[in-house]
Short mmCIF file of C-alpha atoms in Angstrom, two decimals:
data_model
loop_
_atom_site.label_atom_id
_atom_site.label_comp_id
_atom_site.label_asym_id
_atom_site.label_seq_id
_atom_site.Cartn_x
_atom_site.Cartn_y
_atom_site.Cartn_z
CA MET A 101 7.92 -31.13 5.01
CA LEU A 102 11.89 -30.17 5.34
CA THR A 103 12.35 -27.64 8.71
CA THR A 104 15.66 -27.81 8.12
CA HIS A 105 17.66 -24.22 7.31
CA CYS A 106 20.26 -23.38 4.66
CA SER A 107 22.73 -21.66 6.88
CA SER A 108 24.07 -17.79 4.69
CA VAL A 109 27.38 -20.47 4.18
CA ALA A 110 25.71 -23.38 3.24
CA ILE A 111 23.63 -20.60 0.61
CA GLU A 112 26.68 -19.95 -0.26
CA GLY A 113 28.17 -22.60 -1.81
CA VAL A 114 25.28 -23.12 -3.81
CA VAL A 115 25.43 -19.76 -5.36
CA ARG A 116 29.75 -21.28 -5.80
CA LEU A 117 28.30 -24.32 -6.82
CA LEU A 118 25.21 -23.29 -9.03
CA SER A 119 27.65 -20.56 -10.52
CA SER A 120 29.94 -22.73 -12.15
CA PRO A 121 29.58 -23.95 -15.62
CA SER A 122 30.44 -27.36 -15.06
CA VAL A 123 26.70 -27.88 -13.58
CA TYR A 124 25.06 -26.98 -17.20
CA ASP A 125 25.30 -29.04 -20.15
CA ASP A 126 25.34 -26.77 -23.04
CA ASP A 127 29.03 -25.48 -23.33
CA SER A 128 28.82 -22.16 -21.69
CA ALA A 129 31.72 -20.49 -21.33
CA GLU A 130 30.10 -18.17 -18.09
CA VAL A 131 27.11 -18.35 -16.00
CA GLU A 132 25.62 -15.00 -15.64
CA VAL A 133 24.42 -14.20 -12.04
CA ILE A 134 21.01 -12.35 -11.36
CA GLU A 135 20.49 -10.92 -7.72
CA THR A 136 17.28 -9.64 -5.75
CA HIS A 137 15.72 -9.58 -2.28
CA LEU A 138 13.75 -12.32 -2.58
CA SER A 139 16.81 -15.35 -4.70
CA TYR A 140 19.18 -15.53 -7.05
CA VAL A 141 18.76 -16.51 -10.81
CA PHE A 142 21.59 -18.00 -12.76
CA LEU A 143 21.35 -17.99 -16.99
CA SER A 144 23.67 -20.63 -18.93
CA ARG A 145 23.08 -20.40 -22.61
CA LEU A 146 20.94 -22.44 -22.66
CA HIS A 147 19.15 -22.94 -19.11
CA ALA A 148 17.98 -20.59 -15.91
CA LEU A 149 18.21 -22.43 -12.35
CA LYS A 150 16.66 -19.81 -9.75
CA ILE A 151 16.74 -21.18 -5.65
CA LYS A 152 14.56 -19.15 -3.37
CA LYS A 153 17.01 -16.73 -0.67
CA PRO A 154 16.46 -17.73 3.09
CA VAL A 155 15.51 -14.04 3.66
CA HIS A 156 11.96 -13.10 5.94
CA PHE A 157 9.63 -9.69 5.12
CA GLU A 158 6.15 -9.73 6.62
CA PHE A 159 5.15 -10.99 2.99
CA VAL A 160 7.49 -13.70 2.59
CA ASP A 161 8.40 -17.00 4.68
CA PHE A 162 11.64 -18.71 3.22
CA THR A 163 13.03 -19.94 6.04
CA THR A 164 12.75 -23.44 5.96
CA ILE A 165 14.55 -25.82 2.80
CA GLY A 166 10.68 -27.10 2.90
CA LEU A 167 9.80 -23.26 2.14
CA ARG A 168 10.88 -22.55 -0.48
CA LYS A 169 10.79 -26.44 -1.52
CA ASP A 170 7.11 -25.71 -1.80
CA ALA A 171 7.43 -22.54 -3.04
CA CYS A 172 9.68 -23.50 -6.51
CA GLU A 173 6.86 -25.93 -7.06
CA GLU A 174 3.51 -23.19 -6.64
CA GLU A 175 6.01 -21.78 -8.72
CA VAL A 176 6.25 -23.48 -11.27
CA ARG A 177 2.02 -25.28 -11.47
CA LEU A 178 1.65 -21.67 -11.68
CA ASN A 179 3.84 -19.59 -14.08
CA ARG A 180 2.66 -22.76 -16.47
CA ARG A 181 -0.48 -21.36 -17.29
CA TRP A 182 1.88 -17.96 -18.33
CA ALA A 183 4.51 -19.68 -20.25
CA ASP A 184 4.17 -22.64 -23.04
CA ASP A 185 7.39 -24.38 -22.52
CA VAL A 186 9.62 -22.87 -20.37
CA TYR A 187 9.30 -24.38 -17.09
CA TYR A 188 10.96 -27.55 -16.48
CA GLY A 189 10.33 -28.83 -13.14
CA VAL A 190 12.27 -28.55 -9.54
CA PHE A 191 15.17 -29.84 -9.23
CA PRO A 192 17.20 -31.22 -5.92
CA VAL A 193 20.87 -28.97 -4.80
CA THR A 194 22.29 -31.85 -2.80
CA LYS A 195 25.42 -33.18 -0.92
CA GLU A 196 26.77 -36.01 -1.41
CA MET A 197 28.62 -39.04 0.62
CA ASN A 198 32.24 -36.99 0.29
CA GLY A 199 30.57 -33.54 1.11
CA GLN A 200 30.43 -32.12 -2.10
CA LEU A 201 27.78 -30.52 -3.10
CA ALA A 202 25.52 -31.12 -6.84
CA PHE A 203 23.12 -30.08 -8.94
CA ASP A 204 19.90 -33.08 -8.74
CA GLY A 205 22.28 -35.63 -7.41
CA ALA A 206 22.02 -39.12 -5.01
CA GLY A 207 22.43 -36.91 -1.44
CA LEU A 208 20.60 -35.62 0.68
CA PRO A 209 18.09 -32.06 -0.60
CA VAL A 210 19.96 -29.03 0.76
CA GLU A 211 18.23 -26.66 -0.95
CA TRP A 212 16.00 -26.91 -4.06
CA ALA A 213 16.16 -25.06 -7.21
CA VAL A 214 13.18 -24.42 -10.44
CA SER A 215 15.01 -25.24 -13.76
CA MET A 216 14.11 -23.33 -17.19
CA ARG A 217 14.37 -22.61 -20.42
CA ARG A 218 16.62 -19.28 -20.67
CA LEU A 219 14.73 -16.82 -22.93
CA ARG A 220 16.73 -15.04 -25.02
CA LYS A 221 17.44 -11.02 -22.93
CA GLU A 222 17.11 -9.05 -26.44
CA ASP A 223 12.84 -10.47 -26.30
CA SER A 224 12.07 -8.70 -23.27
CA LEU A 225 9.86 -6.37 -23.27
CA ASP A 226 11.41 -4.17 -21.04
CA LEU A 227 14.42 -3.59 -23.42
CA LEU A 228 12.41 -3.39 -26.56
CA ILE A 229 10.66 -0.34 -24.79
CA CYS A 230 13.69 0.37 -24.33
CA GLU A 231 15.29 0.78 -27.19
CA ARG A 232 12.07 1.69 -28.91
CA ARG A 233 11.81 -1.65 -31.33
CA LEU A 234 8.45 -2.89 -29.68
CA THR A 235 7.10 -2.52 -33.39
CA ALA A 236 2.68 -1.83 -33.31
CA ASN A 237 1.71 -4.97 -33.72
CA GLN A 238 3.73 -6.27 -31.54
CA GLU A 239 2.19 -4.21 -29.18
CA GLN A 240 -1.03 -5.33 -29.86
CA THR A 241 -0.50 -8.61 -30.31
CA LEU A 242 0.55 -8.31 -26.90
CA ALA A 243 -2.50 -6.48 -25.27
CA ASP A 244 -5.02 -9.20 -26.85
CA HIS A 245 -2.71 -11.63 -25.84
CA LEU A 246 -2.95 -10.91 -22.02
CA VAL A 247 -6.29 -9.71 -22.31
CA ALA A 248 -7.17 -13.36 -23.80
CA LYS A 249 -4.73 -15.32 -20.98
CA THR A 250 -6.22 -13.11 -17.60
CA MET A 251 -9.88 -14.79 -19.35
CA GLN A 252 -8.89 -17.34 -18.33
CA LEU A 253 -8.05 -17.64 -15.28
CA PRO A 254 -10.00 -19.11 -11.96
CA GLN A 255 -11.85 -15.60 -10.36
CA GLY A 256 -10.48 -15.10 -6.89
CA GLU A 257 -12.30 -17.00 -3.45
CA ILE A 258 -12.80 -13.71 -1.78
CA SER A 259 -15.51 -11.21 -0.22
CA PRO A 260 -15.61 -8.07 -0.93
CA THR A 261 -15.52 -6.69 2.23
CA ASP A 262 -12.75 -8.94 3.06
CA TYR A 263 -10.84 -8.04 -0.26
CA VAL A 264 -10.81 -3.91 0.79
CA ALA A 265 -9.17 -4.90 4.08
CA LYS A 266 -6.48 -6.98 2.20
CA VAL A 267 -5.85 -3.82 -0.38
CA ARG A 268 -6.22 -1.15 3.12
CA THR A 269 -3.96 -4.09 4.63
CA GLN A 270 -1.51 -4.48 2.67
CA GLN A 271 -0.44 -0.43 1.24
CA GLN A 272 -0.45 0.36 4.68
CA ALA A 273 2.76 -2.38 4.84
CA ASN A 274 3.70 -0.40 2.10
CA THR A 275 3.89 3.18 3.84
CA GLN A 276 4.78 1.66 6.78
CA SER A 277 8.37 -0.74 5.00
CA LEU A 278 9.26 2.21 2.68
CA LEU A 279 9.29 4.37 5.54
CA ARG A 280 11.66 2.62 7.60
CA HIS A 281 13.65 1.48 4.38
CA ALA A 282 13.26 4.59 1.39
CA GLY A 283 15.26 7.58 3.30
CA ASN A 284 13.85 10.36 5.22
CA ASN A 285 14.24 12.69 2.16
CA GLU A 286 11.35 10.77 0.41
CA HIS A 287 8.91 10.36 3.96
CA HIS A 288 6.76 13.85 3.31
CA ARG A 289 6.06 12.46 -0.77
CA ILE A 290 5.80 9.32 0.93
CA LEU A 291 2.13 10.11 3.72
CA ARG A 292 1.30 12.58 0.62
CA VAL A 293 0.91 9.09 -1.31
CA HIS A 294 -0.73 7.53 1.70
CA SER A 295 -3.16 9.65 2.57
CA ALA A 296 -4.78 9.48 -0.92
CA LEU A 297 -4.44 5.86 -1.71
CA ALA A 298 -6.06 4.75 1.58
CA ASN A 299 -8.73 8.34 1.60
CA PHE A 300 -9.82 6.91 -1.59
CA LEU A 301 -10.27 3.06 -0.39
CA TRP A 302 -12.28 4.54 2.27
CA THR A 303 -15.08 7.23 1.31
CA GLN A 304 -14.61 5.07 -2.89
CA ARG A 305 -15.48 1.16 -0.91
CA GLU A 306 -18.85 0.60 -2.81
CA VAL A 307 -16.07 0.53 -5.82
CA PHE A 308 -13.87 -2.02 -4.92
CA GLU A 309 -16.81 -4.21 -3.53
CA THR A 310 -18.90 -4.01 -6.48
CA ARG A 311 -15.95 -5.17 -8.98
CA VAL A 312 -15.37 -8.57 -7.06
CA ALA A 313 -19.61 -8.65 -6.92
CA ASN A 314 -19.11 -8.74 -10.97
CA GLY A 315 -16.48 -10.89 -10.99
CA ARG A 316 -13.14 -8.72 -11.91
CA VAL A 317 -10.64 -10.35 -9.17
CA VAL A 318 -9.02 -12.93 -9.85
CA GLU A 319 -6.41 -15.42 -9.29
CA GLY A 320 -3.91 -13.26 -11.40
CA HIS A 321 0.30 -13.58 -11.88
CA GLY A 322 0.86 -10.77 -8.70
CA ASP A 323 3.87 -9.33 -10.28
CA LEU A 324 2.91 -8.03 -14.54
CA ARG A 325 6.34 -5.81 -14.91
CA PRO A 326 8.27 -5.22 -18.34
CA GLU A 327 10.96 -7.79 -17.83
CA HIS A 328 8.65 -10.70 -16.83
CA ILE A 329 7.26 -11.01 -20.81
CA TYR A 330 9.51 -12.04 -23.55
CA MET A 331 7.41 -11.22 -26.93
CA GLU A 332 8.66 -14.92 -28.49
CA SER A 333 5.50 -16.27 -30.58
CA PRO A 334 2.74 -16.59 -28.45
CA PRO A 335 4.64 -13.73 -25.81
CA GLN A 336 5.79 -16.11 -22.69
CA ILE A 337 5.19 -13.61 -19.17
CA ILE A 338 7.12 -15.32 -16.54
CA ASP A 339 8.23 -15.14 -13.08
CA GLY A 340 4.69 -14.56 -11.04
CA ILE A 341 4.08 -14.99 -7.63
CA GLU A 342 4.32 -18.48 -5.64
CA PHE A 343 4.26 -17.30 -2.37
CA SER A 344 1.74 -15.60 -1.57
CA ARG A 345 -2.37 -16.26 -2.69
CA ALA A 346 -3.16 -13.41 -1.24
CA LEU A 347 -0.64 -11.12 -3.21
CA ARG A 348 -1.68 -12.95 -6.02
CA THR A 349 -5.65 -12.74 -5.85
CA LEU A 350 -6.52 -8.82 -7.75
CA ASP A 351 -9.21 -6.84 -9.67
CA ILE A 352 -7.73 -7.72 -13.28
CA LEU A 353 -8.09 -3.97 -13.35
CA ASP A 354 -4.56 -3.98 -10.10
CA GLU A 355 -3.50 -5.87 -12.14
CA LEU A 356 -2.92 -4.71 -15.39
CA CYS A 357 -2.56 -1.57 -13.49
CA PHE A 358 0.74 -3.19 -12.40
CA LEU A 359 1.94 -4.24 -16.34
CA GLU A 360 0.36 -0.57 -17.76
CA VAL A 361 2.74 2.25 -14.82
CA GLU A 362 5.90 -0.21 -15.58
CA CYS A 363 5.62 0.54 -18.82
CA GLU A 364 4.77 4.38 -18.63
CA ARG A 365 7.88 4.58 -16.36
CA ILE A 366 10.29 3.02 -19.28
CA GLY A 367 8.00 5.17 -21.86
CA GLY A 368 5.70 2.56 -23.36
CA HIS A 369 3.04 4.82 -23.65
CA ARG A 370 1.22 3.34 -26.58
CA LEU A 371 1.78 -0.40 -24.78
CA SER A 372 -0.08 1.26 -22.49
CA ALA A 373 -2.99 2.66 -24.06
CA ALA A 374 -3.53 -0.36 -26.36
CA ILE A 375 -3.07 -2.40 -23.21
CA ASP A 376 -5.70 -0.62 -22.13
CA GLU A 377 -8.22 -0.22 -24.66
CA ALA A 378 -8.28 -4.15 -24.95
CA TYR A 379 -8.93 -4.04 -21.67
CA GLN A 380 -12.05 -1.83 -21.95
CA HIS A 381 -13.96 -4.20 -24.92
CA HIS A 382 -12.90 -7.64 -24.45
CA PHE A 383 -14.57 -7.67 -21.01
CA ASP A 384 -16.75 -4.71 -22.14
CA ASP A 385 -15.69 -3.08 -18.56
CA ARG A 386 -15.23 1.15 -18.20
CA PRO A 387 -13.70 1.69 -14.27
CA PRO A 388 -13.95 4.82 -13.29
CA LYS A 389 -10.53 6.77 -13.81
CA GLY A 390 -9.99 7.37 -10.07
CA LEU A 391 -9.72 3.43 -9.60
CA VAL A 392 -7.37 3.40 -13.04
CA ALA A 393 -5.76 6.49 -10.55
CA PHE A 394 -5.43 4.15 -7.49
CA TYR A 395 -3.78 0.92 -8.76
CA LYS A 396 -1.37 2.71 -10.63
CA ALA A 397 -0.55 4.72 -7.60
CA TYR A 398 -0.21 1.89 -5.37
CA ARG A 399 1.54 -0.50 -7.94
CA ALA A 400 4.37 2.03 -8.52
CA THR A 401 4.53 1.40 -4.08
CA VAL A 402 5.03 -1.89 -4.31
CA ARG A 403 8.12 -1.42 -6.73
CA ALA A 404 8.87 1.41 -4.11
CA LYS A 405 8.74 -0.88 -1.63
CA VAL A 406 10.86 -3.35 -2.92
CA GLU A 407 13.44 -1.08 -4.63
CA ALA A 408 14.58 -0.37 -1.07
CA LEU A 409 14.16 -3.38 0.77
CA ARG A 410 16.79 -4.15 -2.03
CA LEU A 411 18.99 -1.39 -0.90
CA SER A 412 18.34 -2.29 2.76
CA GLN A 413 20.10 -5.55 2.38
CA ILE A 414 23.12 -4.12 0.49
CA GLN A 415 25.80 -3.80 3.09
CA ASN A 416 28.44 -0.31 2.80
CA VAL A 417 27.34 0.67 -0.85
CA VAL A 418 25.62 2.52 -2.66
CA ASP A 419 23.62 1.08 -5.48
CA LYS A 420 22.71 4.74 -7.40
CA ALA A 421 21.08 2.97 -10.07
CA LEU A 422 18.28 1.25 -7.95
CA LEU A 423 18.02 4.70 -5.64
CA ARG A 424 17.60 5.81 -8.90
CA ASP A 425 14.43 3.40 -9.91
CA LEU A 426 13.13 4.06 -6.13
CA ARG A 427 13.01 7.92 -6.13
CA ASN A 428 11.02 7.30 -9.86
CA HIS A 429 9.21 4.86 -8.45
CA LEU A 430 7.28 7.38 -6.50
CA VAL A 431 7.73 9.74 -8.45
CA TYR A 432 4.89 8.03 -10.09
CA ALA A 433 3.41 6.66 -7.28
CA ASP A 434 2.62 10.60 -6.14
CA PHE A 435 1.61 11.71 -10.20
CA TYR A 436 -0.95 9.02 -10.17
CA ALA A 437 -1.61 9.77 -6.60
CA GLN A 438 -1.89 13.33 -7.09
CA GLN A 439 -4.96 12.15 -9.63
CA LEU A 440 -7.23 11.04 -6.43
CA GLY A 441 -8.96 14.39 -6.10
CA ARG A 442 -7.58 17.36 -3.25
CA PRO A 443 -6.66 16.66 0.92
CA TRP A 444 -10.20 17.10 2.54
CA ILE A 445 -10.19 17.95 6.29
CA ILE A 446 -13.34 16.66 8.69
CA VAL A 447 -13.89 18.19 11.83
CA VAL A 448 -15.14 16.54 14.59
CA CYS A 449 -15.93 19.02 17.89
CA GLY A 450 -18.29 18.65 20.48
CA LEU A 451 -19.09 19.34 24.71
CA MET A 452 -17.03 18.05 26.14
CA GLY A 453 -17.32 14.10 26.85
CA THR A 454 -19.13 12.95 23.45
CA GLY A 455 -16.96 11.06 22.12
CA LYS A 456 -15.41 13.24 19.71
CA SER A 457 -11.47 11.97 20.16
CA THR A 458 -12.93 8.11 19.37
CA LEU A 459 -14.43 9.07 15.99
CA ALA A 460 -11.34 10.81 15.17
CA ARG A 461 -9.04 8.66 15.84
CA SER A 462 -10.93 5.65 14.24
CA ILE A 463 -12.42 8.25 11.78
CA ALA A 464 -8.26 8.61 10.64
CA GLU A 465 -7.19 5.64 11.65
CA ALA A 466 -9.81 3.95 8.80
CA ALA A 467 -9.42 7.61 5.98
CA GLY A 468 -5.53 7.84 6.18
CA ALA A 469 -5.30 10.70 7.81
CA ASP A 470 -3.37 13.52 10.00
CA LEU A 471 -5.44 13.20 13.41
CA LEU A 472 -5.13 17.30 15.17
CA GLN A 473 -6.27 17.21 18.58
CA THR A 474 -6.52 20.18 21.14
CA ASP A 475 -6.37 18.04 23.96
CA VAL A 476 -2.49 16.25 22.90
CA ILE A 477 -1.81 20.18 21.67
CA ARG A 478 -3.14 21.66 25.04
CA LYS A 479 -0.68 19.84 26.22
CA LEU A 480 2.23 19.40 24.28
CA LEU A 481 2.69 23.44 24.30
CA ILE A 482 1.36 24.27 27.98
CA GLY A 483 2.11 21.07 29.76
CA THR A 484 -0.89 19.61 32.38
CA CYS A 485 -2.48 21.64 35.39
CA GLU A 486 -2.01 19.84 38.73
CA THR A 487 -4.50 21.40 40.80
CA PRO A 488 -8.55 20.75 39.11
CA ALA A 489 -8.88 24.52 37.48
CA SER A 490 -12.55 26.68 37.08
CA TYR A 491 -14.20 26.64 33.86
CA GLY A 492 -12.16 29.06 31.73
CA GLY A 493 -9.36 28.67 33.95
CA GLY A 494 -6.33 27.09 33.68
CA ASN A 495 -4.67 25.10 30.56
CA TYR A 496 -8.15 26.43 29.85
CA ARG A 497 -7.85 29.81 29.97
CA GLN A 498 -8.85 32.15 26.73
CA LEU A 499 -5.02 33.47 26.46
CA LEU A 500 -3.86 29.79 26.58
CA ARG A 501 -6.48 28.15 24.71
CA GLN A 502 -6.36 30.59 21.72
CA GLN A 503 -2.61 29.10 21.45
CA VAL A 504 -3.84 25.52 21.09
CA TYR A 505 -6.23 27.00 18.24
CA ASP A 506 -3.64 28.71 16.23
CA ARG A 507 -1.03 25.71 16.11
CA LEU A 508 -3.65 23.54 15.48
CA LEU A 509 -4.96 25.62 12.05
CA LYS A 510 -1.25 25.61 11.41
CA ASP A 511 -0.62 21.94 11.90
CA ALA A 512 -3.54 22.24 9.07
CA ALA A 513 -2.43 24.13 7.03
CA ASP A 514 0.50 22.90 6.21
CA ALA A 515 -0.70 19.05 5.93
CA LEU A 516 -3.27 20.16 3.55
CA ASP A 517 -0.42 22.14 1.37
CA SER A 518 2.06 18.76 1.84
CA GLY A 519 -1.18 17.10 0.41
CA ARG A 520 -1.95 15.33 3.63
CA SER A 521 -5.59 15.04 4.69
CA VAL A 522 -6.96 15.82 8.60
CA ILE A 523 -8.77 15.02 11.10
CA ALA A 524 -9.63 17.72 14.07
CA ASP A 525 -10.59 16.66 16.48
CA GLY A 526 -11.85 19.54 19.89
CA THR A 527 -14.26 21.35 20.89
CA PHE A 528 -14.85 23.94 18.40
CA LEU A 529 -17.15 26.05 20.59
CA THR A 530 -17.85 29.26 18.84
CA ASN A 531 -18.34 29.84 14.80
CA SER A 532 -15.39 32.34 15.15
CA LEU A 533 -13.45 29.43 15.29
CA ARG A 534 -15.59 27.16 12.58
CA GLN A 535 -14.31 30.53 10.79
CA ASP A 536 -10.92 29.62 10.61
CA LEU A 537 -10.75 26.42 9.53
CA PHE A 538 -13.33 26.99 7.12
CA ALA A 539 -10.99 29.45 5.93
CA ILE A 540 -8.70 27.32 6.03
CA ALA A 541 -9.97 24.88 3.94
CA ARG A 542 -11.76 26.68 1.22
CA SER A 543 -8.69 29.02 0.43
CA ARG A 544 -7.35 25.61 -0.28
CA MET A 545 -10.58 24.11 -2.00
CA ALA A 546 -10.08 21.49 0.42
CA PRO A 547 -13.79 19.71 0.74
CA ILE A 548 -14.91 20.13 4.45
CA LEU A 549 -16.90 18.84 6.99
CA PHE A 550 -18.16 19.21 10.64
CA VAL A 551 -18.78 16.64 12.21
CA ARG A 552 -21.12 17.41 15.30
CA CYS A 553 -21.18 14.56 17.84
CA LYS A 554 -24.39 14.64 19.93
CA THR A 555 -24.47 12.69 23.47
CA PRO A 556 -27.07 12.90 25.80
CA ARG A 557 -26.30 14.79 28.79
CA VAL A 558 -26.77 11.72 30.95
CA ASN A 559 -24.02 9.49 29.09
CA THR A 560 -22.33 12.17 28.89
CA ILE A 561 -21.27 13.23 33.12
CA SER A 562 -21.41 9.01 32.94
CA ARG A 563 -18.33 9.02 30.50
CA LEU A 564 -16.72 12.15 31.86
CA GLN A 565 -16.37 10.54 35.33
CA LYS A 566 -15.19 7.51 34.40
CA ARG A 567 -12.40 9.10 31.88
CA ASN A 568 -10.97 10.69 35.03
CA GLU A 569 -10.93 7.43 36.86
CA SER A 570 -8.00 6.69 34.07
CA SER A 571 -4.74 7.75 33.44
CA GLU A 572 -5.09 6.96 29.55
CA SER A 573 -6.39 10.35 28.05
CA GLU A 574 -4.57 13.00 27.26
CA SER A 575 -8.05 15.59 28.13
CA GLU A 576 -8.53 17.68 31.73
CA ALA A 577 -12.38 17.22 31.14
CA ARG A 578 -14.42 16.70 34.44
CA PRO A 579 -17.93 16.73 35.47
CA ASP A 580 -18.48 19.84 36.84
CA LEU A 581 -17.02 22.01 34.79
CA TYR A 582 -19.79 20.24 31.60
CA ASP A 583 -22.77 22.55 31.90
CA GLN A 584 -20.79 25.84 31.51
CA GLN A 585 -19.47 24.09 28.61
CA ALA A 586 -22.54 23.75 27.23
CA ALA A 587 -22.97 27.88 28.10
CA GLU A 588 -21.06 28.71 25.58
CA GLU A 589 -21.35 26.58 22.53
CA GLU A 590 -22.64 29.35 19.36
CA LYS A 591 -24.99 27.20 17.56
CA PHE A 592 -24.15 25.98 13.69
CA ASN A 593 -23.60 28.62 11.09
CA SER A 594 -26.00 26.95 7.91
CA ALA A 595 -23.35 27.89 5.47
CA TYR A 596 -20.12 24.66 7.40
CA PRO A 597 -21.75 21.13 5.34
CA ALA A 598 -22.30 19.68 8.64
CA VAL A 599 -23.23 16.35 10.14
CA GLU A 600 -25.40 14.88 13.55
CA ILE A 601 -23.83 11.66 14.82
CA PRO A 602 -25.36 9.88 17.45
CA THR A 603 -21.96 9.11 18.96
CA ILE A 604 -24.26 6.91 21.60
CA ASP A 605 -24.19 4.35 18.78
CA PRO A 606 -20.80 2.09 18.04
CA VAL A 607 -17.96 3.21 17.03
CA HIS A 608 -18.13 1.56 12.97
CA HIS A 609 -21.71 2.59 12.46
CA GLN A 610 -20.56 6.46 13.60
CA VAL A 611 -17.29 6.44 10.85
CA GLU A 612 -19.91 4.75 8.44
CA THR A 613 -21.99 7.65 8.67
CA VAL A 614 -19.36 9.55 8.16
CA ARG A 615 -17.77 8.67 5.60
CA ARG A 616 -21.36 8.72 3.45
CA GLU A 617 -21.49 12.30 4.75
CA PHE A 618 -18.08 13.25 3.41
CA LYS A 619 -18.64 11.35 0.33
CA ALA A 620 -21.46 12.99 -0.54
CA VAL A 621 -19.72 16.92 -0.14
CA VAL A 622 -16.66 15.48 -2.20
CA SER A 623 -19.07 14.53 -5.63
#
């Protein structure tokens, strides 16, 4: 593989060359140049050339000429499955003996370009929808064509477990990228959508795993949007993802939901319904409404992330159209995310040293929920007690303890009101404290589950001794206080939905037990 880097100066020279009408043999008066976050596209009267930018994001690496050449070749190979006579091949931009750049010359390749037949803009699906020119007959033709093409796709080579992990990883990456690049004004919406998507993926894991087991995951297009479809006869579909097999290995429903939500966003609700109906008929598949909403919300965040990345590449310019599209995609993501169920509370409680915080952190990470911990809140409000105190003394005096729980209750209510789920980590020794949290959940129609952590006394004492020797724990609990706290714990009110977890089990087993129990509560 070639490893020569194309510098920013070199790429500018390539852009200037390919922007010249003299490169093309079609009597073009001018060349239209389109820039995306990953590429430059050059449109003459009859032809299109496309080069990759020398960029590196978390999902793609185009930093060497060899990587860009490989991507160009893969683009042609993959997209010929979707388009009949559009992709001509891959050609070099060369540096000639006289130092000048040439397209498909005899010199040293300094860049590679995909060569294509130019498709008519007036035939593009996005324009047809926006201008209300798409006919019912065209809608049905496209829906049937998409399903027929999809039925020919190879099966995705991925296990059910790996597929769920892949979706989770990609969804988390979308969220982190949006938080970095989308602007502070959108953070609440981004976190609300993230919470809903992560919650659904965690609680409904079996739905996704069954899709893989039933052959619903394929190596598909990966970027099926209206602007990539041209209504010729037959329809031509371009610009599938070439740089990542992982991103184009996806549920057929996910692939089609991507197109559906993009059509809906610009007014193509009738086409979206036609695609959905054709899919269900030809595949004999009636997916849960929640799964459809998940995929549509997820795909809207993917587009929002791309637009946020594009905005981050623009220097000293505010692209109002791009900013509008970013916000519009987040609104759609939020709309569908709210169909995934109400935010909820899981209360991880029990005596000191029973593994509450370890379990709470693990659930919060798996479910994408806000983690509220009394030990952390106590240090934020009060600080750390410099000398060991007796039980009920120091930072654990009744008045101070109530302040800590009051803050946790307020933060939990605020999170639920903002649409985010909550993991509450604390002892919750009394039914009064449990009732306060139960009332917050009930008043907001939020599902709630109390997770009671139980460990044999000898194991707990050993844990507390080891914890006291470490400086990493937020807790000030000590072995000599354990029995006093155990005597204070009130019997659980049977009205509260609860599950008892033996925390001597491996943590992943504990999390799975909580997930199954909570899924039953939500159902």
